[in-house]
PDB file of C-alpha atoms and ligand atoms in Angstrom:
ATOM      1  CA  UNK A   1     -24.414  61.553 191.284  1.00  0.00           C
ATOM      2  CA  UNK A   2     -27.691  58.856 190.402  1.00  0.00           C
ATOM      3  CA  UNK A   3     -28.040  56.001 190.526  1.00  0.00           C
ATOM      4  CA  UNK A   4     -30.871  54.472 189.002  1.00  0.00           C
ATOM      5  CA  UNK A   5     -30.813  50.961 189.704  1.00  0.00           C
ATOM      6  CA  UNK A   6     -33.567  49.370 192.101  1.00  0.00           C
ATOM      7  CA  UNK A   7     -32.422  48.444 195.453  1.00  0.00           C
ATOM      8  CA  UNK A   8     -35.385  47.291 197.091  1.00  0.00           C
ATOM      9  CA  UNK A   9     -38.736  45.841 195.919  1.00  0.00           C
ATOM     10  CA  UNK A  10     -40.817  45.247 198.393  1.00  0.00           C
ATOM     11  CA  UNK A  11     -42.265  47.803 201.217  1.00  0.00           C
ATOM     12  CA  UNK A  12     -40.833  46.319 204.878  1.00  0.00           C
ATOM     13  CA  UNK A  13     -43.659  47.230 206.383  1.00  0.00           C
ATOM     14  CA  UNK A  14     -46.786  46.655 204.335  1.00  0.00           C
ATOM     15  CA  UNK A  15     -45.186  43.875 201.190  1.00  0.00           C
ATOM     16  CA  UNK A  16     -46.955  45.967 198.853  1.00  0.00           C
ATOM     17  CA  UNK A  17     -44.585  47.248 195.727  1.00  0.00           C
ATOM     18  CA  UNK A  18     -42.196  50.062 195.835  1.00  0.00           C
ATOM     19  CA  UNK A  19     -41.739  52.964 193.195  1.00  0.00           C
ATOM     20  CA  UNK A  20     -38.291  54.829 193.520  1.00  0.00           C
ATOM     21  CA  UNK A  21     -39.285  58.452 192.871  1.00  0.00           C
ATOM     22  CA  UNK A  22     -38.778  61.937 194.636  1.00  0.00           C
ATOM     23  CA  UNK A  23     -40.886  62.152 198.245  1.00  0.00           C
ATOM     24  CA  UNK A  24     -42.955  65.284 198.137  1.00  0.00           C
ATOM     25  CA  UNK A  25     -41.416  66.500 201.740  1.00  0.00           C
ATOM     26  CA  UNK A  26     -38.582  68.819 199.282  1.00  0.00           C
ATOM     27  CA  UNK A  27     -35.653  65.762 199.218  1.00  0.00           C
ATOM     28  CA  UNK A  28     -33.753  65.835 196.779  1.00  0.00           C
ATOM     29  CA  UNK A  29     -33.062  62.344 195.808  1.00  0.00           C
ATOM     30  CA  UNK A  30     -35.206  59.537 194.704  1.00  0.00           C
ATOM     31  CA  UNK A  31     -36.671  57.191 197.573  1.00  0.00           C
ATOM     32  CA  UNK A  32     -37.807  53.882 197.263  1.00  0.00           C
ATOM     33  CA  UNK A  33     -41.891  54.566 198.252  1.00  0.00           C
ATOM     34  CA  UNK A  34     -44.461  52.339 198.840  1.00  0.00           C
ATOM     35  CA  UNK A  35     -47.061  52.453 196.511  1.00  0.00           C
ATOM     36  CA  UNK A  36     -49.667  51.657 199.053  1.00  0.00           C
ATOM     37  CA  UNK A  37     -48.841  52.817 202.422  1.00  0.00           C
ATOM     38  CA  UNK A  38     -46.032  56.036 201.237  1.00  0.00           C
ATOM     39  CA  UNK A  39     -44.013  54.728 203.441  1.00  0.00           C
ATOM     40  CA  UNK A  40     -40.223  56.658 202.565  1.00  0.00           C
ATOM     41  CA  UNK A  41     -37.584  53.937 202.793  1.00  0.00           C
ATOM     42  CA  UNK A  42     -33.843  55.460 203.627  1.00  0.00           C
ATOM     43  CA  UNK A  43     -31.195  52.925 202.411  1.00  0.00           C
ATOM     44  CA  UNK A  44     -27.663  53.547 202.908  1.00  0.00           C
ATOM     45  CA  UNK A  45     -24.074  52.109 202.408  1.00  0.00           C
ATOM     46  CA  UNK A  46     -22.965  49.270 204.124  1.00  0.00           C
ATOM     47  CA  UNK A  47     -19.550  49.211 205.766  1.00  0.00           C
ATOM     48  CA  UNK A  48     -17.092  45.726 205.319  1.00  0.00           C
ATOM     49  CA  UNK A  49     -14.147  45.245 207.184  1.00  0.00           C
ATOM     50  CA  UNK A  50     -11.651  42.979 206.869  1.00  0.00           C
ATOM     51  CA  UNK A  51      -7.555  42.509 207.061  1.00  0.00           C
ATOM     52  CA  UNK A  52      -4.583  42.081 205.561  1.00  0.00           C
ATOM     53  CA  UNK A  53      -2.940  39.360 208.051  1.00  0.00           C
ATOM     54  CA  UNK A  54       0.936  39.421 207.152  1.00  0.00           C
ATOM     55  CA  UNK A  55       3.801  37.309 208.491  1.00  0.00           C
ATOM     56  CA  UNK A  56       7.471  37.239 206.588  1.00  0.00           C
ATOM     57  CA  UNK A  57       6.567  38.850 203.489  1.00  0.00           C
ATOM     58  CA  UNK A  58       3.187  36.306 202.857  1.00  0.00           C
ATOM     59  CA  UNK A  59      -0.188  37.062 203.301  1.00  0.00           C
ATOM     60  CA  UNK A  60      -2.794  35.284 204.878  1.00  0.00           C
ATOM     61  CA  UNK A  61      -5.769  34.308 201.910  1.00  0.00           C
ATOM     62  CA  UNK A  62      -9.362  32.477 202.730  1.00  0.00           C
ATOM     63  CA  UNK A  63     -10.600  29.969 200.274  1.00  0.00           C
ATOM     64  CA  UNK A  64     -14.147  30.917 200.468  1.00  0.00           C
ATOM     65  CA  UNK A  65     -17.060  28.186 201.277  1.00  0.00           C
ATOM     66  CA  UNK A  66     -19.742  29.960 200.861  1.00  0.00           C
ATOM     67  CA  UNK A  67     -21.391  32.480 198.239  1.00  0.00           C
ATOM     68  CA  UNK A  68     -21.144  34.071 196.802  1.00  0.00           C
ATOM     69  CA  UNK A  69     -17.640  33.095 194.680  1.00  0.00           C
ATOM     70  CA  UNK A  70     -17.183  30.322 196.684  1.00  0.00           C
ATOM     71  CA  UNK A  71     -14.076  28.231 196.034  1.00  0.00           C
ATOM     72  CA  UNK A  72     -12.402  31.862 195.526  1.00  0.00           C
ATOM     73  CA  UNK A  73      -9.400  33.103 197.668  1.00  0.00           C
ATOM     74  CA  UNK A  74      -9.818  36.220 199.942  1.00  0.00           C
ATOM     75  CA  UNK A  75      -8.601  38.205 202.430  1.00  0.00           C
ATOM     76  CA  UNK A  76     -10.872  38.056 205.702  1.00  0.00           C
ATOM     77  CA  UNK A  77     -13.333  40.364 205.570  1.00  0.00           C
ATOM     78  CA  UNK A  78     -17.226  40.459 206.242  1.00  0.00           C
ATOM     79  CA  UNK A  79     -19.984  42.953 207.115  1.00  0.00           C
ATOM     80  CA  UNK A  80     -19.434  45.447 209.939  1.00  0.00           C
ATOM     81  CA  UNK A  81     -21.704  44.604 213.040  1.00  0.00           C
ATOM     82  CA  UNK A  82     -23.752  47.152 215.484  1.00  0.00           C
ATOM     83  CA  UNK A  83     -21.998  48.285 218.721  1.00  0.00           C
ATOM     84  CA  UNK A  84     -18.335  47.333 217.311  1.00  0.00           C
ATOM     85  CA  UNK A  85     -15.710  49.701 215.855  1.00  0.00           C
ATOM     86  CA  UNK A  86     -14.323  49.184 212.682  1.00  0.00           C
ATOM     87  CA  UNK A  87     -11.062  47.758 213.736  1.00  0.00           C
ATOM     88  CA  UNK A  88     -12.922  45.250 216.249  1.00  0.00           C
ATOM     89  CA  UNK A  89     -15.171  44.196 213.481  1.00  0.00           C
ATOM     90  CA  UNK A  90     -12.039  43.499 210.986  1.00  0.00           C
ATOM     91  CA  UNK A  91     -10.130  41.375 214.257  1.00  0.00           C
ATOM     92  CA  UNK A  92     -13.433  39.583 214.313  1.00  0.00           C
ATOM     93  CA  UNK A  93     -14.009  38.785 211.101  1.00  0.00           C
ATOM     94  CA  UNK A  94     -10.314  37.693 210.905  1.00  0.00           C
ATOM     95  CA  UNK A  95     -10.842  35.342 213.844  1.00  0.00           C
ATOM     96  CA  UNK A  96     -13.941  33.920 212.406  1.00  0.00           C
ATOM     97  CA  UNK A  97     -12.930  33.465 208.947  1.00  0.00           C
ATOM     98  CA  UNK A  98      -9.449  31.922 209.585  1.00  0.00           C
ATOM     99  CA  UNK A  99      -9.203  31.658 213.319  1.00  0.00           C
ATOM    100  CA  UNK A 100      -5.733  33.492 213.239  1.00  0.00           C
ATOM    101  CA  UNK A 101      -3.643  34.265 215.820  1.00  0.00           C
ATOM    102  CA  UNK A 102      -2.497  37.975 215.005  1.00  0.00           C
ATOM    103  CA  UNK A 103      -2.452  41.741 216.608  1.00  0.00           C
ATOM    104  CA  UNK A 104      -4.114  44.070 214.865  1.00  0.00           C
ATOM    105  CA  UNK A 105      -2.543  47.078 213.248  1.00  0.00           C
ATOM    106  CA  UNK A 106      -3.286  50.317 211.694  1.00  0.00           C
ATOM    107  CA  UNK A 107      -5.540  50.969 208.864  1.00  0.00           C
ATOM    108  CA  UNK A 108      -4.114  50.223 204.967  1.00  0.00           C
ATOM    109  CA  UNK A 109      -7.066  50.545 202.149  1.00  0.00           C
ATOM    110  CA  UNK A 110     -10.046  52.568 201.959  1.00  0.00           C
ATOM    111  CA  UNK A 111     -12.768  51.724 198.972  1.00  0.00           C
ATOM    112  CA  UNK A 112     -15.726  53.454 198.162  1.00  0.00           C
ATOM    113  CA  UNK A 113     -17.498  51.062 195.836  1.00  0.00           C
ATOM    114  CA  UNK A 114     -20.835  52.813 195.078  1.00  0.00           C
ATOM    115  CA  UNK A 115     -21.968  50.528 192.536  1.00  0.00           C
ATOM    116  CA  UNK A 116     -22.896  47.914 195.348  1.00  0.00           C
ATOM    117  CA  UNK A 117     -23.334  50.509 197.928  1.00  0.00           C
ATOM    118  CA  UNK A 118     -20.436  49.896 200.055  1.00  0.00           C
ATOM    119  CA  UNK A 119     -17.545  50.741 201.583  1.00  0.00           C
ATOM    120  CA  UNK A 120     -14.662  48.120 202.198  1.00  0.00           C
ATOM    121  CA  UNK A 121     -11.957  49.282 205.095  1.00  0.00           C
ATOM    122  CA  UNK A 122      -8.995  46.900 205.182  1.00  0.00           C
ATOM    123  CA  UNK A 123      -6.407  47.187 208.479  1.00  0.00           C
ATOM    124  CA  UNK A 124      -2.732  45.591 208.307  1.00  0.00           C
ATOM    125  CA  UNK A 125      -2.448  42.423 211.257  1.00  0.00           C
ATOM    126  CA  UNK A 126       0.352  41.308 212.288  1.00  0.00           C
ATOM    127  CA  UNK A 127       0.561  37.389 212.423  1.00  0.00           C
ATOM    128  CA  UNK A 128       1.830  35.515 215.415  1.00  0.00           C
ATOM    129  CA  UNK A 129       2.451  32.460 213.947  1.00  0.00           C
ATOM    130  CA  UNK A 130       1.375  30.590 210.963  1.00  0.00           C
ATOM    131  CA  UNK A 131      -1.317  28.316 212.364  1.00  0.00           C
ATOM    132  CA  UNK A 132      -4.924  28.484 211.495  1.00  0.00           C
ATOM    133  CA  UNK A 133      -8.337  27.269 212.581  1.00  0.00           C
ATOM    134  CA  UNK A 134     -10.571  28.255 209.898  1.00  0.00           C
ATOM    135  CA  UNK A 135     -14.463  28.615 210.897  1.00  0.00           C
ATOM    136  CA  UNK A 136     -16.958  26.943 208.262  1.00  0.00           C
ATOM    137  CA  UNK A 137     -16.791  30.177 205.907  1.00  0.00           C
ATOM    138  CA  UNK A 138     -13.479  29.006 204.849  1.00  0.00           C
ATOM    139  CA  UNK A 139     -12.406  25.596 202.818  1.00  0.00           C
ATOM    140  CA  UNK A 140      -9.022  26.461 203.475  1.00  0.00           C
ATOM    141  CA  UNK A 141      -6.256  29.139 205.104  1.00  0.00           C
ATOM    142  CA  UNK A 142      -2.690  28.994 204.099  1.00  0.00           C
ATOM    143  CA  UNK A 143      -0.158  31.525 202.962  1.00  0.00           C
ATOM    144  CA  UNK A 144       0.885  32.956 200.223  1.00  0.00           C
ATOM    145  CA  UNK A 145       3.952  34.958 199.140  1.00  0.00           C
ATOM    146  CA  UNK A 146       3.613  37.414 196.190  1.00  0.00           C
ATOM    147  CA  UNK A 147       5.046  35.092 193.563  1.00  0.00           C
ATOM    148  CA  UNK A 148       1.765  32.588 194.487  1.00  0.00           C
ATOM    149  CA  UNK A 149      -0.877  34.711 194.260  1.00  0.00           C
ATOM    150  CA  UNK A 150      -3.319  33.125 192.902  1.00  0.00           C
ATOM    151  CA  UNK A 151      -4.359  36.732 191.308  1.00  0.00           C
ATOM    152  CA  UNK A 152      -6.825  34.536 188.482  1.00  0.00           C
ATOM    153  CA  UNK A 153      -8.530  33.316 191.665  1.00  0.00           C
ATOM    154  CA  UNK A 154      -9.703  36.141 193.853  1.00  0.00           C
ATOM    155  CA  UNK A 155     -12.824  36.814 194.922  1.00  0.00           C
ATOM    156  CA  UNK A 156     -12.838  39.895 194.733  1.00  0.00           C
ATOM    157  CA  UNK A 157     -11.725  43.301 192.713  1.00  0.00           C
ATOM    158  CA  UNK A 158     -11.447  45.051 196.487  1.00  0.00           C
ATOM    159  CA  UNK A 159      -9.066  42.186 197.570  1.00  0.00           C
ATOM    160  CA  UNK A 160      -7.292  42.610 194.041  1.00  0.00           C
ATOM    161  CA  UNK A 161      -6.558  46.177 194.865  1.00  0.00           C
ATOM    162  CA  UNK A 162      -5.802  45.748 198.667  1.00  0.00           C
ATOM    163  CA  UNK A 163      -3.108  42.608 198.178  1.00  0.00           C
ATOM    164  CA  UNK A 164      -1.359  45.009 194.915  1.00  0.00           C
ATOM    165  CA  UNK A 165      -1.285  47.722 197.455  1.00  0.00           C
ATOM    166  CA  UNK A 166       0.579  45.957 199.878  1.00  0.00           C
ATOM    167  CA  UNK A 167       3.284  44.236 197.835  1.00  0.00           C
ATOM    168  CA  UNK A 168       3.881  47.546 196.475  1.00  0.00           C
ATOM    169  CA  UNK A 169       4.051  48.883 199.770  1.00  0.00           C
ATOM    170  CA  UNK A 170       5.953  46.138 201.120  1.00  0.00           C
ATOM    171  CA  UNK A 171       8.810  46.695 198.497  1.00  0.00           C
ATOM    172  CA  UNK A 172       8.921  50.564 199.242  1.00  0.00           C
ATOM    173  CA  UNK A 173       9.490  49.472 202.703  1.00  0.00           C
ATOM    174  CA  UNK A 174       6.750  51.657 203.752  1.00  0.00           C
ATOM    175  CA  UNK A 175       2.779  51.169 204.114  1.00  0.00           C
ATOM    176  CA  UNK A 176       0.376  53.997 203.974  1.00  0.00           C
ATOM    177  CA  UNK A 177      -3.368  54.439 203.901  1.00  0.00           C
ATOM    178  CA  UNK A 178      -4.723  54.219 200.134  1.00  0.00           C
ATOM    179  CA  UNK A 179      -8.166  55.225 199.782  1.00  0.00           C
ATOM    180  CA  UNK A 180      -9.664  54.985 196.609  1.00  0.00           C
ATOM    181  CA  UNK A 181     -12.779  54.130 194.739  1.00  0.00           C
ATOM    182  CA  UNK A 182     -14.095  50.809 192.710  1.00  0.00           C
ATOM    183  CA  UNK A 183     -16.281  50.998 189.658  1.00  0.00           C
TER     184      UNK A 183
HETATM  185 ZN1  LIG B   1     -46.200  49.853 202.439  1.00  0.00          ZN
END
């Protein structure tokens, strides 16, 4: 698989203009390359973790206050950080986000979602209670039980599939891992 489209611009270490084309060391995919100093940029997918926090058949959902989609519901999720794991970046991002009192539990979606070079790892968490301090990424925390979705109103298609994933799993009365890829 190719992709074509231009992920970077600018050289990080000289500004000058890059040209995505083949390096001449015998790899096999196009690189972005400065046209100035040759310097070979790697880029590579970036990981996001998040949860599904869960208590008596509701899920917890983050009204988002900051962009992108802001004023859009979500699931807590953000960018993986250096020297955690993926589960303590999910907890942490669920602490931030909504400020949730919860325990962790095992992993639930897997997304590949090449077109934005990413992939999304959601883990179930168990909610302790229903009370929430939400951090300033969030307008707004509450729950919601399947019937009040607000499905129209996600910010996301990853969150889409991850929330229709559970319900369905919920109502089998049994949750596995789904991993699966997003246009
Ligand atoms: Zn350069």
């Amino acid at each position: 698989m190719s992709y074509q489209r231009q992920w970077i611009k600018h050289c990080r270490a000289c500004g000058s203009a890059v040209t995505y084309r083949l390096p001449d060391d015998g790899d096999t995919k196009q690189r972005a390359i400065c046209n100035d100093c040759h310097l070979v940029h790697y880029e590579n997918p970036l990981n996001v973790v998040g949860t599904v926090p869960h208590l008596d058949q509701r899920v917890l959902l983050c009204k988002r206050n900051i962009e992108p989609r802001k004023g859009k519901w979500t699931l807590p999720a953000g960018f993986m950080e250096l020297a955690e794991t993926t589960a303590e970046g999910a907890a942490r991002e669920t602490m931030e986000e909504a400020g949730a009192n919860f325990k962790i539990g095992p992993l639930f979606t897997v997304m590949s979602v090449p077109r934005v070079g990413q992939v999304h790892l959601y883990y179930l968490a168990e909610l302790i209670n229903d009370e929430f301090h939400p951090g300033f990424e969030t307008q707004e925390a509450r729950m919601f039980s399947e019937a009040d979705i607000p499905w129209d109103e996600l910010a996301f298609r990853t969150v889409q599939e991850t929330l229709k994933h559970y319900f369905e799993d919920l109502h089998a009365g049994k949750f596995e891992v789904h991993t699966f890829n997003i246009d």
